Amino acid sequence: DIQMTQSPSTLSASLGDRVTITCRASQSIGGWLAWYQQKPGKAPKLLIYGASNLESGVPSRFSGSGSGTEFTLTISSLQPDDFATYYCQQYHNYLTFGQGTKVEIK
Amino acid sequence: EVQLVQSGAEVKKAGESLKISCQGSGYDFPNYWIDWVRQVPGKGLEWVGIIYPHASDDRYSPSFQGQVTISADKSTNTVYLHWSSLKASDTAMYYCARQRENIYGPGRDGLDIWGQGTMVTVSS
């Protein structure tokens, strides 16, 4: 099984901050990586696929990068709607999710 | 509108059987893979398995193989998740979600459309 490890587990930030979340895979997954945002009581929402491709309708302040085993999700300027939990997910060999990163208000 | 609509919350006893559903609309339902994802309250996301409704081709995470069965009825655009004997540890929210593209095969893309979730509560 491919394990996905996110860091940090919790991130405290202020409006307007640049935020970066890291996701590491236990083996190379090429660019087969997606990022999701989940708010309490709601289903996850796809933000990024193919490591760096922005899903339609997702604000351009979200971006993804990386390949192989190390990936990042960046929010260029944190907005009120962005306080949520973020998950990475590999799909090189079926699906595995990271444990999540909660972005909270500082 | 492209959407997946799931059946309502269930409260069951350990040992009982259960089948929950996920109905798609607004797109070519039979020709997109559908995944099931589990989320225990307060915890992260776990992949359960996947099915291609057109062929009823199903695959499972090793953690869930033999514990659940995924099936599909393409005539009603519906996918099901079935337990023959529930355990208290099955208590969770279950989401169905559409794989974004099927170009590369099962489990080879992100999940772009999600159902609203079905909460399953199992008492011992």
PDB file of C-alpha atoms in Angstrom, chain B residues 31-115:
ATOM      1  CA  ASN B  31     -19.570   5.106 -18.246  1.00  0.00           C
ATOM      2  CA  TYR B  32     -17.950   6.720 -15.225  1.00  0.00           C
ATOM      3  CA  TRP B  33     -16.336   4.843 -12.337  1.00  0.00           C
ATOM      4  CA  ILE B  34     -18.015   5.435  -8.958  1.00  0.00           C
ATOM      5  CA  ASP B  35     -16.064   5.158  -5.693  1.00  0.00           C
ATOM      6  CA  TRP B  36     -17.199   4.696  -2.118  1.00  0.00           C
ATOM      7  CA  VAL B  37     -15.289   6.530   0.625  1.00  0.00           C
ATOM      8  CA  ARG B  38     -15.685   6.088   4.373  1.00  0.00           C
ATOM      9  CA  GLN B  39     -15.226   8.759   7.040  1.00  0.00           C
ATOM     10  CA  VAL B  40     -15.459   7.810  10.709  1.00  0.00           C
ATOM     11  CA  PRO B  41     -16.725  10.825  12.721  1.00  0.00           C
ATOM     12  CA  GLY B  42     -13.840  13.184  13.453  1.00  0.00           C
ATOM     13  CA  LYS B  43     -11.415  11.160  11.325  1.00  0.00           C
ATOM     14  CA  GLY B  44     -10.020  11.154   7.795  1.00  0.00           C
ATOM     15  CA  LEU B  45     -11.079   9.672   4.477  1.00  0.00           C
ATOM     16  CA  GLU B  46     -10.674   5.988   3.590  1.00  0.00           C
ATOM     17  CA  TRP B  47     -11.199   4.436   0.171  1.00  0.00           C
ATOM     18  CA  VAL B  48     -13.628   1.508   0.241  1.00  0.00           C
ATOM     19  CA  GLY B  49     -13.881   0.448  -3.387  1.00  0.00           C
ATOM     20  CA  ILE B  50     -14.984   1.281  -6.907  1.00  0.00           C
ATOM     21  CA  ILE B  51     -17.374   0.098  -9.599  1.00  0.00           C
ATOM     22  CA  TYR B  52     -17.917   0.704 -13.322  1.00  0.00           C
ATOM     23  CA  PRO B  53     -21.717   0.604 -13.684  1.00  0.00           C
ATOM     24  CA  HIS B  54     -21.712  -0.270 -17.385  1.00  0.00           C
ATOM     25  CA  ALA B  55     -19.962  -3.599 -16.733  1.00  0.00           C
ATOM     26  CA  SER B  56     -20.478  -3.963 -12.963  1.00  0.00           C
ATOM     27  CA  ASP B  57     -16.686  -4.251 -12.720  1.00  0.00           C
ATOM     28  CA  ASP B  58     -15.848  -3.789  -9.031  1.00  0.00           C
ATOM     29  CA  ARG B  59     -12.600  -3.508  -7.038  1.00  0.00           C
ATOM     30  CA  TYR B  60     -11.993  -3.166  -3.304  1.00  0.00           C
ATOM     31  CA  SER B  61      -9.451  -1.805  -0.875  1.00  0.00           C
ATOM     32  CA  PRO B  62      -7.760  -4.730   0.924  1.00  0.00           C
ATOM     33  CA  SER B  63      -9.098  -3.245   4.173  1.00  0.00           C
ATOM     34  CA  PHE B  64     -12.691  -3.657   2.979  1.00  0.00           C
ATOM     35  CA  GLN B  65     -12.447  -6.744   0.742  1.00  0.00           C
ATOM     36  CA  GLY B  66     -14.934  -9.333   1.972  1.00  0.00           C
ATOM     37  CA  GLN B  67     -16.542  -6.840   4.374  1.00  0.00           C
ATOM     38  CA  VAL B  68     -18.782  -5.027   1.864  1.00  0.00           C
ATOM     39  CA  THR B  69     -20.158  -5.534  -1.632  1.00  0.00           C
ATOM     40  CA  ILE B  70     -20.526  -2.849  -4.261  1.00  0.00           C
ATOM     41  CA  SER B  71     -23.108  -3.308  -7.002  1.00  0.00           C
ATOM     42  CA  ALA B  72     -24.747  -1.249  -9.723  1.00  0.00           C
ATOM     43  CA  ASP B  73     -28.025  -1.015 -11.618  1.00  0.00           C
ATOM     44  CA  LYS B  74     -27.358   0.924 -14.789  1.00  0.00           C
ATOM     45  CA  SER B  75     -31.059   0.937 -15.691  1.00  0.00           C
ATOM     46  CA  THR B  76     -31.712   3.236 -12.719  1.00  0.00           C
ATOM     47  CA  ASN B  77     -28.299   4.969 -12.637  1.00  0.00           C
ATOM     48  CA  THR B  78     -27.755   3.652  -9.114  1.00  0.00           C
ATOM     49  CA  VAL B  79     -24.790   2.208  -7.256  1.00  0.00           C
ATOM     50  CA  TYR B  80     -25.112   0.355  -3.954  1.00  0.00           C
ATOM     51  CA  LEU B  81     -22.933  -0.438  -0.947  1.00  0.00           C
ATOM     52  CA  HIS B  82     -24.035  -3.555   0.931  1.00  0.00           C
ATOM     53  CA  TRP B  83     -23.190  -5.154   4.250  1.00  0.00           C
ATOM     54  CA  SER B  84     -24.442  -8.663   5.069  1.00  0.00           C
ATOM     55  CA  SER B  85     -23.590  -8.416   8.761  1.00  0.00           C
ATOM     56  CA  LEU B  86     -22.874  -4.991  10.256  1.00  0.00           C
ATOM     57  CA  LYS B  87     -20.391  -4.341  13.052  1.00  0.00           C
ATOM     58  CA  ALA B  88     -20.259  -1.395  15.451  1.00  0.00           C
ATOM     59  CA  SER B  89     -16.974  -0.435  13.777  1.00  0.00           C
ATOM     60  CA  ASP B  90     -18.896   0.189  10.514  1.00  0.00           C
ATOM     61  CA  THR B  91     -20.365   3.330  12.101  1.00  0.00           C
ATOM     62  CA  ALA B  92     -19.315   6.149   9.762  1.00  0.00           C
ATOM     63  CA  MET B  93     -20.346   8.549   7.024  1.00  0.00           C
ATOM     64  CA  TYR B  94     -20.179   6.920   3.602  1.00  0.00           C
ATOM     65  CA  TYR B  95     -19.748   8.997   0.470  1.00  0.00           C
ATOM     66  CA  CYS B  96     -20.078   7.977  -3.156  1.00  0.00           C
ATOM     67  CA  ALA B  97     -18.028   9.985  -5.632  1.00  0.00           C
ATOM     68  CA  ARG B  98     -17.478  10.025  -9.379  1.00  0.00           C
ATOM     69  CA  GLN B  99     -14.031   9.440 -10.835  1.00  0.00           C
ATOM     70  CA  ARG B 100     -13.289  12.509 -12.968  1.00  0.00           C
ATOM     71  CA  GLU B 101     -12.259  10.606 -16.118  1.00  0.00           C
ATOM     72  CA  ASN B 102     -11.993   6.917 -17.026  1.00  0.00           C
ATOM     73  CA  ILE B 103      -9.209   7.249 -19.589  1.00  0.00           C
ATOM     74  CA  TYR B 104      -6.625   5.545 -17.400  1.00  0.00           C
ATOM     75  CA  GLY B 105      -8.837   2.913 -15.757  1.00  0.00           C
ATOM     76  CA  PRO B 106     -10.204   2.322 -12.252  1.00  0.00           C
ATOM     77  CA  GLY B 107      -8.907   4.476  -9.437  1.00  0.00           C
ATOM     78  CA  ARG B 108      -6.740   6.541 -11.776  1.00  0.00           C
ATOM     79  CA  ASP B 109      -8.129  10.064 -11.340  1.00  0.00           C
ATOM     80  CA  GLY B 110      -9.510  12.468  -8.793  1.00  0.00           C
ATOM     81  CA  LEU B 111     -13.101  12.445  -7.588  1.00  0.00           C
ATOM     82  CA  ASP B 112     -14.978  15.423  -8.980  1.00  0.00           C
ATOM     83  CA  ILE B 113     -18.630  14.882  -8.022  1.00  0.00           C
ATOM     84  CA  TRP B 114     -19.596  13.725  -4.519  1.00  0.00           C
ATOM     85  CA  GLY B 115     -22.836  12.621  -2.979  1.00  0.00           C
TER      86      GLY B 115
END
